[in-house]
Tab-separated table of C-alpha atoms and ligand atoms in Angstrom:
chain	number	residue	atom	x	y	z
A	1	MET	CA	-29.330	7.780	-38.774
A	2	PRO	CA	-27.244	10.942	-38.717
A	3	ILE	CA	-28.391	14.022	-36.824
A	4	GLN	CA	-27.729	17.316	-38.513
A	5	CYS	CA	-25.498	19.920	-36.855
A	6	ASN	CA	-27.529	22.642	-35.100
A	7	ASN	CA	-25.404	25.432	-36.486
A	8	ILE	CA	-27.329	27.388	-39.078
A	9	GLY	CA	-26.134	26.631	-42.562
A	10	CYS	CA	-24.094	23.608	-41.517
A	11	LYS	CA	-25.141	20.363	-43.167
A	12	LYS	CA	-22.671	18.034	-41.439
A	13	SER	CA	-23.773	15.399	-38.968
A	14	ALA	CA	-23.520	16.067	-35.261
A	15	ILE	CA	-20.984	14.187	-33.153
A	16	LEU	CA	-21.447	15.887	-29.802
A	17	LYS	CA	-24.117	17.260	-27.519
A	18	ARG	CA	-22.653	20.294	-25.789
A	19	PRO	CA	-23.270	20.227	-22.024
A	20	LYS	CA	-23.435	23.999	-21.659
A	21	THR	CA	-26.042	24.615	-24.338
A	22	SER	CA	-27.440	21.201	-25.327
A	23	ASP	CA	-26.546	22.084	-28.935
A	24	LYS	CA	-25.895	19.138	-31.178
A	25	ILE	CA	-22.918	19.998	-33.310
A	26	CYS	CA	-20.496	18.559	-35.824
A	27	LYS	CA	-16.791	18.127	-35.290
A	28	GLU	CA	-15.724	21.266	-37.167
A	29	CYS	CA	-18.296	23.491	-35.472
A	30	PHE	CA	-17.267	22.039	-32.111
A	31	PHE	CA	-13.593	22.860	-32.676
A	32	GLN	CA	-14.520	26.338	-33.834
A	33	SER	CA	-16.833	27.107	-30.876
A	34	PHE	CA	-14.561	25.585	-28.254
A	35	GLU	CA	-11.524	27.528	-29.446
A	36	THR	CA	-13.434	30.775	-29.888
A	37	GLU	CA	-14.938	30.580	-26.413
A	38	ILE	CA	-11.498	30.233	-24.854
A	39	HIS	CA	-10.285	33.142	-26.957
A	40	ASP	CA	-13.247	35.196	-25.729
A	41	THR	CA	-12.447	34.288	-22.113
A	42	ILE	CA	-8.862	35.432	-22.623
A	43	VAL	CA	-9.855	38.714	-24.248
A	44	LYS	CA	-12.731	39.558	-21.941
A	45	ASN	CA	-10.640	39.031	-18.829
A	46	ASN	CA	-7.525	40.648	-20.164
A	47	LEU	CA	-5.452	37.614	-19.266
A	48	PHE	CA	-2.429	38.431	-21.398
A	49	HIS	CA	-0.593	41.393	-22.848
A	50	PRO	CA	1.569	41.430	-25.984
A	51	GLY	CA	5.180	40.488	-25.410
A	52	GLU	CA	4.559	38.635	-22.165
A	53	LYS	CA	6.395	35.489	-21.236
A	54	VAL	CA	3.779	32.905	-20.286
A	55	ALA	CA	4.584	29.698	-18.420
A	56	ILE	CA	2.120	26.875	-19.065
A	57	ALA	CA	2.056	24.508	-16.096
A	58	ALA	CA	2.453	21.163	-17.861
A	59	SER	CA	1.749	17.832	-16.218
A	60	GLY	CA	1.129	15.745	-19.312
A	61	GLY	CA	-2.519	15.307	-18.277
A	62	LYS	CA	-5.541	16.104	-20.419
A	63	ASP	CA	-6.130	19.641	-19.196
A	64	SER	CA	-2.616	20.938	-19.535
A	65	THR	CA	-2.204	19.168	-22.882
A	66	VAL	CA	-5.336	20.783	-24.296
A	67	LEU	CA	-4.360	24.114	-22.747
A	68	ALA	CA	-0.916	24.053	-24.351
A	69	TYR	CA	-2.321	23.079	-27.734
A	70	ILE	CA	-5.019	25.776	-27.666
A	71	LEU	CA	-2.793	28.577	-26.391
A	72	LYS	CA	-0.321	27.873	-29.153
A	73	LEU	CA	-3.121	27.816	-31.712
A	74	LEU	CA	-4.772	31.027	-30.458
A	75	ASN	CA	-1.442	32.791	-30.110
A	76	ASP	CA	-0.811	32.113	-33.797
A	77	ARG	CA	-4.371	32.723	-34.947
A	78	TYR	CA	-4.995	35.996	-33.136
A	79	ASN	CA	-1.437	37.297	-32.854
A	80	TYR	CA	-1.371	37.526	-29.077
A	81	ASN	CA	2.352	37.906	-29.489
A	82	LEU	CA	3.075	35.824	-26.395
A	83	ASN	CA	6.261	34.031	-25.607
A	84	LEU	CA	4.875	30.651	-24.503
A	85	PHE	CA	6.766	27.899	-22.751
A	86	LEU	CA	5.919	24.713	-20.902
A	87	LEU	CA	6.954	24.433	-17.282
A	88	SER	CA	7.217	21.110	-15.483
A	89	VAL	CA	8.573	20.165	-12.126
A	90	ASP	CA	10.569	17.007	-11.587
A	91	GLU	CA	10.485	16.111	-7.913
A	92	GLY	CA	13.333	13.694	-8.378
A	93	ILE	CA	11.388	10.802	-6.963
A	94	THR	CA	12.708	7.791	-8.767
A	95	GLY	CA	10.114	6.272	-11.038
A	96	TYR	CA	7.283	8.638	-10.197
A	97	ARG	CA	7.256	11.271	-12.907
A	98	ASP	CA	8.883	9.401	-15.758
A	99	ASP	CA	5.765	8.701	-17.812
A	100	SER	CA	4.183	12.072	-17.374
A	101	LEU	CA	7.447	13.864	-18.177
A	102	GLU	CA	7.692	11.788	-21.346
A	103	THR	CA	4.238	13.061	-22.297
A	104	VAL	CA	5.250	16.639	-21.618
A	105	LYS	CA	8.280	16.165	-23.871
A	106	LYS	CA	5.968	14.885	-26.551
A	107	ASN	CA	3.805	18.023	-26.117
A	108	ARG	CA	6.935	20.086	-26.622
A	109	ASP	CA	7.743	18.320	-29.885
A	110	ASP	CA	4.175	18.089	-31.185
A	111	TYR	CA	3.214	21.702	-30.542
A	112	ASP	CA	6.658	23.201	-30.921
A	113	ILE	CA	6.643	24.978	-27.559
A	114	PRO	CA	9.874	25.178	-25.569
A	115	LEU	CA	9.918	23.146	-22.363
A	116	LYS	CA	11.657	23.832	-19.099
A	117	ILE	CA	11.782	21.054	-16.545
A	118	LEU	CA	12.946	22.253	-13.168
A	119	SER	CA	14.178	19.791	-10.619
A	120	TYR	CA	13.777	20.158	-6.876
A	121	GLU	CA	17.524	20.457	-6.864
A	122	GLU	CA	17.241	23.619	-8.961
A	123	LEU	CA	14.250	24.954	-7.044
A	124	TYR	CA	15.323	24.177	-3.513
A	125	GLY	CA	18.848	22.815	-3.661
A	126	TRP	CA	17.609	19.412	-2.476
A	127	SER	CA	16.188	16.510	-4.449
A	128	MET	CA	13.437	14.481	-2.858
A	129	ASP	CA	15.635	11.391	-2.809
A	130	ASN	CA	18.293	13.341	-0.921
A	131	ILE	CA	15.752	14.706	1.507
A	132	VAL	CA	14.667	11.157	2.224
A	133	LYS	CA	18.274	10.221	2.924
A	134	GLN	CA	18.554	13.104	5.342
A	135	VAL	CA	15.238	12.898	7.188
A	136	GLY	CA	14.288	9.282	6.760
A	137	ARG	CA	11.100	8.036	5.279
A	138	LYS	CA	8.957	9.023	8.187
A	139	ASN	CA	8.912	12.721	7.528
A	140	ASN	CA	9.326	13.104	3.827
A	141	CYS	CA	5.636	13.710	3.165
A	142	THR	CA	5.856	16.994	5.016
A	143	PHE	CA	8.555	18.074	2.634
A	144	CYS	CA	6.880	16.791	-0.450
A	145	GLY	CA	3.633	18.632	0.329
A	146	VAL	CA	5.178	21.951	1.247
A	147	PHE	CA	7.656	21.934	-1.601
A	148	ARG	CA	5.146	20.909	-4.206
A	149	ARG	CA	2.837	23.737	-3.277
A	150	GLN	CA	5.381	26.377	-4.176
A	151	ALA	CA	7.203	24.590	-6.963
A	152	LEU	CA	5.396	26.030	-9.965
A	153	ASP	CA	5.399	29.565	-8.596
A	154	ARG	CA	9.088	29.294	-7.816
A	155	GLY	CA	9.775	27.890	-11.265
A	156	ALA	CA	7.880	30.705	-12.939
A	157	ALA	CA	9.881	33.217	-10.909
A	158	ILE	CA	13.244	31.637	-11.717
A	159	LEU	CA	12.381	31.678	-15.411
A	160	GLU	CA	11.109	35.264	-15.163
A	161	ALA	CA	7.661	34.525	-16.494
A	162	ASP	CA	5.067	37.294	-16.447
A	163	CYS	CA	2.252	34.871	-15.866
A	164	LEU	CA	1.655	31.231	-15.009
A	165	VAL	CA	-1.314	29.489	-16.622
A	166	THR	CA	-2.867	26.311	-15.265
A	167	GLY	CA	-5.325	23.878	-16.812
A	168	HIS	CA	-8.105	24.105	-14.225
A	169	ASN	CA	-11.415	23.561	-15.977
A	170	ALA	CA	-15.030	24.420	-15.151
A	171	ASP	CA	-15.609	21.115	-13.341
A	172	ASP	CA	-12.522	21.701	-11.198
A	173	ILE	CA	-13.638	25.206	-10.252
A	174	ALA	CA	-17.200	24.120	-9.448
A	175	GLU	CA	-15.823	21.297	-7.329
A	176	THR	CA	-13.551	23.640	-5.422
A	177	ILE	CA	-16.381	26.099	-4.800
A	178	LEU	CA	-18.452	23.281	-3.311
A	179	MET	CA	-15.506	22.019	-1.251
A	180	ASN	CA	-14.888	25.452	0.200
A	181	ILE	CA	-18.555	25.877	1.045
A	182	LEU	CA	-18.611	22.477	2.725
A	183	ARG	CA	-15.494	23.305	4.710
A	184	GLY	CA	-16.594	26.828	5.559
A	185	ASP	CA	-13.377	28.152	4.090
A	186	ILE	CA	-14.486	31.698	3.349
A	187	SER	CA	-11.169	33.118	2.272
A	188	ARG	CA	-10.548	30.307	-0.218
A	189	LEU	CA	-14.127	30.542	-1.398
A	190	SER	CA	-13.692	34.182	-2.257
A	191	ARG	CA	-10.425	33.528	-4.076
A	192	CYS	CA	-11.143	30.297	-5.895
A	193	THR	CA	-13.512	31.710	-8.476
A	194	SER	CA	-11.181	34.421	-9.759
A	195	ILE	CA	-9.764	33.735	-13.157
A	196	ILE	CA	-6.561	35.566	-12.193
A	197	THR	CA	-5.070	35.159	-8.749
A	198	MET	CA	-1.784	36.217	-7.310
A	199	GLY	CA	0.487	33.236	-6.996
A	200	GLU	CA	2.302	32.653	-3.737
A	201	ASN	CA	4.986	35.000	-4.968
A	202	SER	CA	2.981	37.670	-6.777
A	203	ILE	CA	3.390	36.230	-10.250
A	204	PRO	CA	-0.187	36.096	-11.506
A	205	ARG	CA	-1.735	32.712	-12.122
A	206	CYS	CA	-4.574	32.377	-14.546
A	207	LYS	CA	-7.000	29.758	-15.722
A	208	PRO	CA	-8.046	30.159	-19.364
A	209	LEU	CA	-10.090	26.922	-19.267
A	210	LYS	CA	-12.184	28.170	-16.354
A	211	TYR	CA	-15.430	27.940	-18.325
A	212	ALA	CA	-14.540	24.846	-20.362
A	213	TYR	CA	-16.355	21.672	-19.380
A	214	GLU	CA	-14.289	18.603	-18.690
A	215	LYS	CA	-16.443	16.656	-21.121
A	216	GLU	CA	-15.538	19.038	-23.917
A	217	ILE	CA	-11.861	19.104	-23.006
A	218	VAL	CA	-11.737	15.319	-23.227
A	219	MET	CA	-13.787	15.276	-26.432
A	220	TYR	CA	-11.555	17.943	-27.935
A	221	ALA	CA	-8.434	15.952	-27.069
A	222	TYR	CA	-10.017	12.823	-28.486
A	223	PHE	CA	-11.141	14.292	-31.796
A	224	LYS	CA	-7.900	16.262	-32.220
A	225	LYS	CA	-5.968	13.097	-31.310
A	226	LEU	CA	-3.961	14.920	-28.664
A	227	HIS	CA	-1.830	12.576	-26.661
A	228	TYR	CA	-2.113	12.805	-22.893
A	229	PHE	CA	-1.190	10.836	-19.833
A	230	SER	CA	-3.838	9.273	-17.633
A	231	THR	CA	-2.647	6.540	-15.348
A	232	GLU	CA	-3.999	8.411	-12.386
A	233	CYS	CA	-7.250	7.110	-13.612
A	234	ILE	CA	-10.086	7.615	-11.257
A	235	TYR	CA	-10.895	9.301	-7.989
A	236	SER	CA	-11.345	6.967	-5.148
A	237	PRO	CA	-15.064	7.188	-4.418
A	238	GLU	CA	-14.353	7.179	-0.683
A	239	ALA	CA	-12.285	10.326	-0.459
A	240	TYR	CA	-14.015	13.547	0.501
A	241	ARG	CA	-13.177	15.313	-2.715
A	242	GLY	CA	-14.251	12.176	-4.515
A	243	TYR	CA	-17.728	12.454	-3.025
A	244	VAL	CA	-17.987	16.064	-4.082
A	245	ARG	CA	-16.858	15.180	-7.568
A	246	SER	CA	-19.348	12.313	-7.831
A	247	PHE	CA	-22.098	14.573	-6.553
A	248	LEU	CA	-21.211	17.144	-9.183
A	249	LYS	CA	-21.072	14.571	-11.957
A	250	ASN	CA	-24.441	13.198	-10.888
A	251	LEU	CA	-25.894	16.698	-10.956
A	252	GLU	CA	-24.393	17.299	-14.376
A	253	LYS	CA	-26.069	14.156	-15.626
A	254	ILE	CA	-29.488	15.500	-14.614
A	255	ARG	CA	-28.847	19.113	-15.504
A	256	PRO	CA	-25.672	19.788	-17.457
A	257	SER	CA	-25.735	23.520	-16.785
A	258	ALA	CA	-25.245	22.818	-13.057
A	259	ILE	CA	-21.485	23.252	-13.351
A	260	ILE	CA	-21.591	26.672	-14.914
A	261	ASP	CA	-24.409	27.650	-12.535
A	262	ILE	CA	-22.279	26.798	-9.491
A	263	ILE	CA	-19.440	28.888	-10.880
A	264	TYR	CA	-21.886	31.746	-11.398
A	265	SER	CA	-23.064	31.431	-7.793
A	266	GLY	CA	-19.494	31.323	-6.521
A	267	GLU	CA	-18.576	34.422	-8.478
A	268	ASN	CA	-21.476	36.331	-7.056
A	269	ILE	CA	-21.232	35.423	-3.404
A	270	SER	CA	-20.078	38.446	-1.489
A	271	ILE	CA	-18.570	38.300	1.939
A	272	ARG	CA	-19.960	40.454	4.702
A	273	ASP	CA	-17.737	43.331	5.701
A	274	ASP	CA	-17.567	42.209	9.304
A	275	ILE	CA	-16.024	38.853	8.430
A	276	VAL	CA	-12.325	38.973	9.213
A	277	LEU	CA	-10.285	37.001	6.703
A	278	PRO	CA	-6.942	35.539	7.751
A	279	ASN	CA	-4.053	37.791	7.003
A	280	ARG	CA	-1.978	36.699	4.039
A	281	GLY	CA	1.440	37.989	4.946
A	282	ILE	CA	4.738	37.556	3.187
A	283	CYS	CA	7.691	35.348	4.076
A	284	LYS	CA	10.653	37.469	5.178
A	285	LYS	CA	13.101	35.122	3.483
A	286	CYS	CA	11.642	34.367	0.093
A	287	GLY	CA	8.740	36.792	-0.367
A	288	PHE	CA	6.158	34.066	-0.904
A	289	ILE	CA	2.755	34.327	0.680
A	290	SER	CA	2.785	32.966	4.181
A	291	SER	CA	0.744	33.298	7.323
A	292	GLN	CA	3.946	33.180	9.390
A	293	ASN	CA	7.036	35.382	9.261
A	294	ILE	CA	8.998	32.595	7.644
A	295	CYS	CA	7.170	30.295	5.269
A	296	LYS	CA	7.033	26.577	5.752
A	297	ALA	CA	9.311	25.853	2.806
A	298	CYS	CA	12.029	28.181	4.071
A	299	MET	CA	11.716	26.709	7.536
A	300	LEU	CA	12.171	23.181	6.236
A	301	LEU	CA	15.037	24.240	3.988
A	302	GLU	CA	16.812	25.931	6.839
A	303	GLY	CA	16.508	22.750	8.843
A	304	LEU	CA	17.919	20.695	6.005
A	305	ASN	CA	20.784	23.074	5.370
A	306	ARG	CA	21.733	23.245	9.019
A	307	GLY	CA	21.559	19.499	9.316
A	308	LEU	CA	18.587	19.753	11.664
A	309	PRO	CA	15.943	18.343	9.389
A	310	LYS	CA	13.318	18.109	12.121
A	311	LEU	CA	13.103	21.899	12.235
A	312	GLY	CA	9.712	22.927	10.985
A	313	ILE	CA	8.225	19.468	11.134
A	314	SER	CA	7.288	19.526	14.784
A	315	LYS	CA	4.040	21.355	14.270
A	316	ARG	CA	3.040	19.187	11.424
A	317	HIS	CA	0.339	20.396	9.152
A	318	LYS	CA	-2.843	18.399	9.468
A	319	ARG	CA	-2.881	17.545	5.823
A	320	CYS	CA	0.663	16.278	5.872
A	321	LYS	CA	-0.170	14.107	8.830
A	322	PHE	CA	-3.015	12.686	6.841
A	323	TRP	CA	-0.667	11.847	4.018
A	324	LEU	CA	1.764	10.221	6.353
A	325	GLU	CA	-0.869	7.852	7.583
A	326	GLN	CA	-2.323	7.234	4.196
A	327	CYS	CA	0.616	6.731	2.027
A	328	LYS	CA	3.419	5.191	4.082
A	329	HIS	CA	5.746	6.696	1.533
A	330	ILE	CA	4.920	4.244	-1.137
A	331	LEU	CA	6.349	6.326	-3.911
A	332	ILE	CA	9.553	7.173	-2.265
A	333	CYS	CA	10.509	4.042	-0.440
A	334	PRO	CA	11.017	0.578	-1.853
A	335	GLN	CA	8.039	-0.676	0.101
A	336	GLY	CA	6.043	1.078	-2.579
A	337	SER	CA	6.370	-1.898	-4.825
A	338	LYS	CA	4.188	-3.887	-2.470
A	339	MET	CA	1.199	-1.655	-3.150
A	340	THR	CA	-1.396	-2.519	-5.735
A	341	SER	CA	-1.549	-0.270	-8.739
A	342	LEU	CA	-4.805	1.177	-7.485
A	343	GLY	CA	-3.352	1.908	-4.068
A	344	ARG	CA	-0.495	3.723	-5.710
A	345	THR	CA	-2.924	5.605	-7.888
A	346	GLN	CA	-4.939	6.700	-4.916
A	347	HIS	CA	-1.827	7.936	-3.205
A	348	MET	CA	-0.877	10.037	-6.192
A	349	ILE	CA	-4.385	11.404	-6.290
A	350	GLN	CA	-4.195	12.456	-2.656
A	351	ILE	CA	-0.959	14.265	-3.257
A	352	LYS	CA	-2.405	15.843	-6.325
A	353	GLU	CA	-5.570	16.922	-4.554
A	354	SER	CA	-3.643	18.675	-1.862
A	355	LEU	CA	-1.460	20.294	-4.443
A	356	PHE	CA	-4.528	21.241	-6.312
A	357	ASN	CA	-6.229	22.836	-3.328
A	358	SER	CA	-3.282	25.037	-2.781
A	359	PHE	CA	-3.527	26.325	-6.352
A	360	LEU	CA	-6.977	27.707	-5.940
B	1	MET	CA	-15.314	-15.134	-23.566
B	2	SER	CA	-15.508	-17.419	-26.554
B	3	LYS	CA	-13.263	-16.599	-29.459
B	4	ILE	CA	-15.023	-19.004	-31.790
B	5	CYS	CA	-16.785	-17.012	-34.462
B	6	LEU	CA	-20.158	-18.626	-34.907
B	7	SER	CA	-22.463	-17.423	-37.600
B	8	ASN	CA	-24.975	-16.386	-34.979
B	9	SER	CA	-22.529	-14.349	-32.931
B	10	PHE	CA	-22.424	-10.593	-32.580
B	11	PRO	CA	-18.980	-8.981	-33.105
B	12	LEU	CA	-18.168	-5.605	-31.587
B	13	THR	CA	-15.157	-3.456	-30.856
B	14	VAL	CA	-14.996	-2.035	-27.350
B	15	GLN	CA	-12.349	0.531	-26.475
B	16	PHE	CA	-11.325	2.258	-23.266
B	17	GLY	CA	-9.400	5.468	-22.701
B	18	GLY	CA	-8.607	8.242	-20.251
B	19	GLY	CA	-7.738	5.721	-17.529
B	20	ALA	CA	-10.834	3.512	-17.880
B	21	GLU	CA	-8.587	0.874	-19.489
B	22	LEU	CA	-6.996	0.287	-16.077
B	23	LEU	CA	-10.206	-1.406	-15.017
B	24	PHE	CA	-10.103	-3.690	-18.055
B	25	ASN	CA	-6.821	-5.462	-17.699
B	26	ASN	CA	-5.019	-2.308	-18.807
B	27	THR	CA	-6.025	-3.043	-22.389
B	28	LYS	CA	-7.390	-0.258	-24.556
B	29	LYS	CA	-8.938	-2.233	-27.373
B	30	HIS	CA	-10.996	-5.391	-27.090
B	31	ASP	CA	-12.589	-7.266	-29.968
B	32	VAL	CA	-15.521	-8.939	-28.335
B	33	ILE	CA	-18.118	-11.373	-29.555
B	34	LEU	CA	-21.433	-11.093	-27.805
B	35	PRO	CA	-23.769	-14.056	-27.687
B	36	GLN	CA	-26.590	-13.711	-30.152
B	37	LYS	CA	-29.989	-13.233	-28.557
B	38	GLU	CA	-33.576	-12.612	-29.488
B	39	ASN	CA	-33.877	-9.064	-28.229
B	40	PRO	CA	-31.506	-6.479	-29.626
B	41	TRP	CA	-28.279	-5.646	-27.806
B	42	THR	CA	-28.539	-2.190	-26.286
B	43	LEU	CA	-25.826	-0.153	-24.573
B	44	ARG	CA	-27.619	-0.914	-21.299
B	45	LEU	CA	-27.137	-4.630	-21.868
B	46	LEU	CA	-23.598	-4.148	-23.097
B	47	ILE	CA	-22.594	-2.305	-19.914
B	48	ALA	CA	-24.000	-5.129	-17.790
B	49	TRP	CA	-22.221	-7.675	-19.985
B	50	LEU	CA	-18.904	-5.809	-19.741
B	51	LYS	CA	-19.191	-5.724	-15.984
B	52	GLU	CA	-19.662	-9.484	-15.844
B	53	ASN	CA	-17.271	-10.535	-18.567
B	54	LEU	CA	-14.531	-8.019	-19.219
B	55	LEU	CA	-14.047	-5.887	-16.126
B	56	THR	CA	-11.098	-6.964	-14.009
B	57	GLU	CA	-11.043	-4.392	-11.196
B	58	LYS	CA	-13.278	-2.218	-9.047
B	59	PRO	CA	-16.678	-2.389	-10.764
B	60	GLU	CA	-17.898	0.615	-8.737
B	61	LEU	CA	-15.459	2.807	-10.666
B	62	PHE	CA	-17.106	1.861	-13.948
B	63	VAL	CA	-20.737	1.061	-13.315
B	64	GLN	CA	-23.379	3.014	-11.427
B	65	GLY	CA	-26.825	1.463	-11.407
B	66	GLU	CA	-27.464	0.205	-14.903
B	67	SER	CA	-25.293	2.868	-16.535
B	68	VAL	CA	-21.669	3.933	-16.446
B	69	ARG	CA	-20.454	6.201	-13.673
B	70	PRO	CA	-21.209	9.811	-14.534
B	71	GLY	CA	-18.004	11.296	-15.889
B	72	ILE	CA	-17.312	8.375	-18.198
B	73	LEU	CA	-18.008	9.473	-21.763
B	74	VAL	CA	-19.452	7.007	-24.232
B	75	LEU	CA	-19.034	7.249	-27.987
B	76	VAL	CA	-20.450	4.886	-30.569
B	77	ASN	CA	-18.665	5.077	-33.902
B	78	ASP	CA	-17.236	8.421	-32.783
B	79	GLN	CA	-20.641	9.835	-31.926
B	80	ASP	CA	-21.594	11.053	-28.436
B	81	TRP	CA	-24.096	8.576	-27.006
B	82	GLU	CA	-26.193	11.496	-25.757
B	83	LEU	CA	-27.185	12.010	-29.397
B	84	ILE	CA	-28.354	8.476	-30.018
B	85	GLY	CA	-30.452	7.500	-27.028
B	86	GLU	CA	-27.778	6.598	-24.477
B	87	LEU	CA	-28.681	3.316	-22.740
B	88	ASP	CA	-31.466	2.522	-25.202
B	89	TYR	CA	-29.240	2.682	-28.261
B	90	GLU	CA	-29.465	-0.581	-30.192
B	91	LEU	CA	-26.059	-1.855	-31.158
B	92	LYS	CA	-25.267	-2.939	-34.671
B	93	GLU	CA	-22.730	-5.576	-35.610
B	94	ASN	CA	-19.184	-4.215	-35.714
B	95	ASP	CA	-20.075	-1.019	-33.890
B	96	ASN	CA	-17.150	0.640	-32.214
B	97	VAL	CA	-18.004	1.555	-28.627
B	98	LEU	CA	-15.549	3.776	-26.753
B	99	PHE	CA	-15.585	4.570	-23.040
B	100	ILE	CA	-13.394	7.494	-21.975
B	101	SER	CA	-12.947	8.375	-18.350
B	102	THR	CA	-12.808	12.104	-17.657
B	103	LEU	CA	-12.375	11.483	-13.983
B	104	HIS	CA	-8.687	11.922	-13.811
B	105	GLY	CA	-5.435	12.937	-15.328
B	106	GLY	CA	-5.624	16.750	-15.248
C	1	ZN	ZN1	-21.519	22.066	-37.973
C	2	ZN	ZN1	9.869	31.559	2.467
C	3	ZN	ZN1	3.910	10.318	0.649
């Protein structure tokens, strides 16, 4: 038996229970509220200014697909007067990105937004496959982590964008707040809730879906029949971030407002004056944010260019070391084919998580 | 799973999306025939049945307790299961049950 939409005056039958409000609403009212809330977020936080060139970080996944669709729609509906384009990075790892890049190309055609795919060759002068040839399989994870972290910021700079938008949603932000609390990472904690942050190279990054629940993003994509890419199916329940995510999802099940409540808490935590935060300096070579004089990426590049690829790897980052052990280069080397599909998936997730952390 | 369509069988369409299909032989749409029984088929019973009969990989990524893992959305005939009683919903013949994972693919 149909349930009537909670919106006053609407006689249609409800298709969705909204997690934020518990409202039961019909498809049309859902579209309308979801889109309007994102518009309100954009306006209230002054995310964009007329005439700006806005790079949408596009992975082909659900969040960036919904983000691209909605930004295009709002730009037309409310005359933001933005020059939107999709930005993707192709690491040049044979076989890795093909499906997701196909999805991004489909986004380009479906939503009529120009697409720029930048290769590592264009960003750094070295493709991942070539790096592997130079340094061997043992060390390539160091490169892939460091290079990935800067890739979107670099791309946005090369294409002279005024702003880079990413598809991080409310669940992602809440998860990151919890992660930073659990790790005692005060400087990340204070940064990760901001809707606008300075990218590693002073091009602002912003997150228009910051208050949008994952459930609604997926429902929106489903009911709008937006096509997205999802082989990287499911978090491994064992991984640390996986636990946090499960914990959050379990909380949401009991009390759906938990996600927005955590974001509210995160936004309102203030850091005592006597806490010294690590200095975020600037790389002397490329101007990206770096705690050292020369950033990791420049260090590695210099090594590659001088034919001394080990330069910069010696003091290996903990996280990279972790990858090395975990992944055994399954994506890059032919041994990869021996992995099960789930093993491969988990590897991609690890890479993505680390990438993800560095965004926030 | 028997494909023979007996008069006392219970046909249903079960679909998977958002990555959940990877746990079900990488197939998005399954026409299933549930055995007829005295008590009504509920979503609770369907989830248990899917785990035993259709799931091919990693049950812990799909099932948690007697329900699906939180983060997997369930729609029956394009309606959010949170509107219709979740696990207690009584299935009707030819219902279309869709499980969408939200857990990855950002
Ligand atoms: Zn309505
Ligand atoms: Zn640098
Ligand atoms: Zn690797």
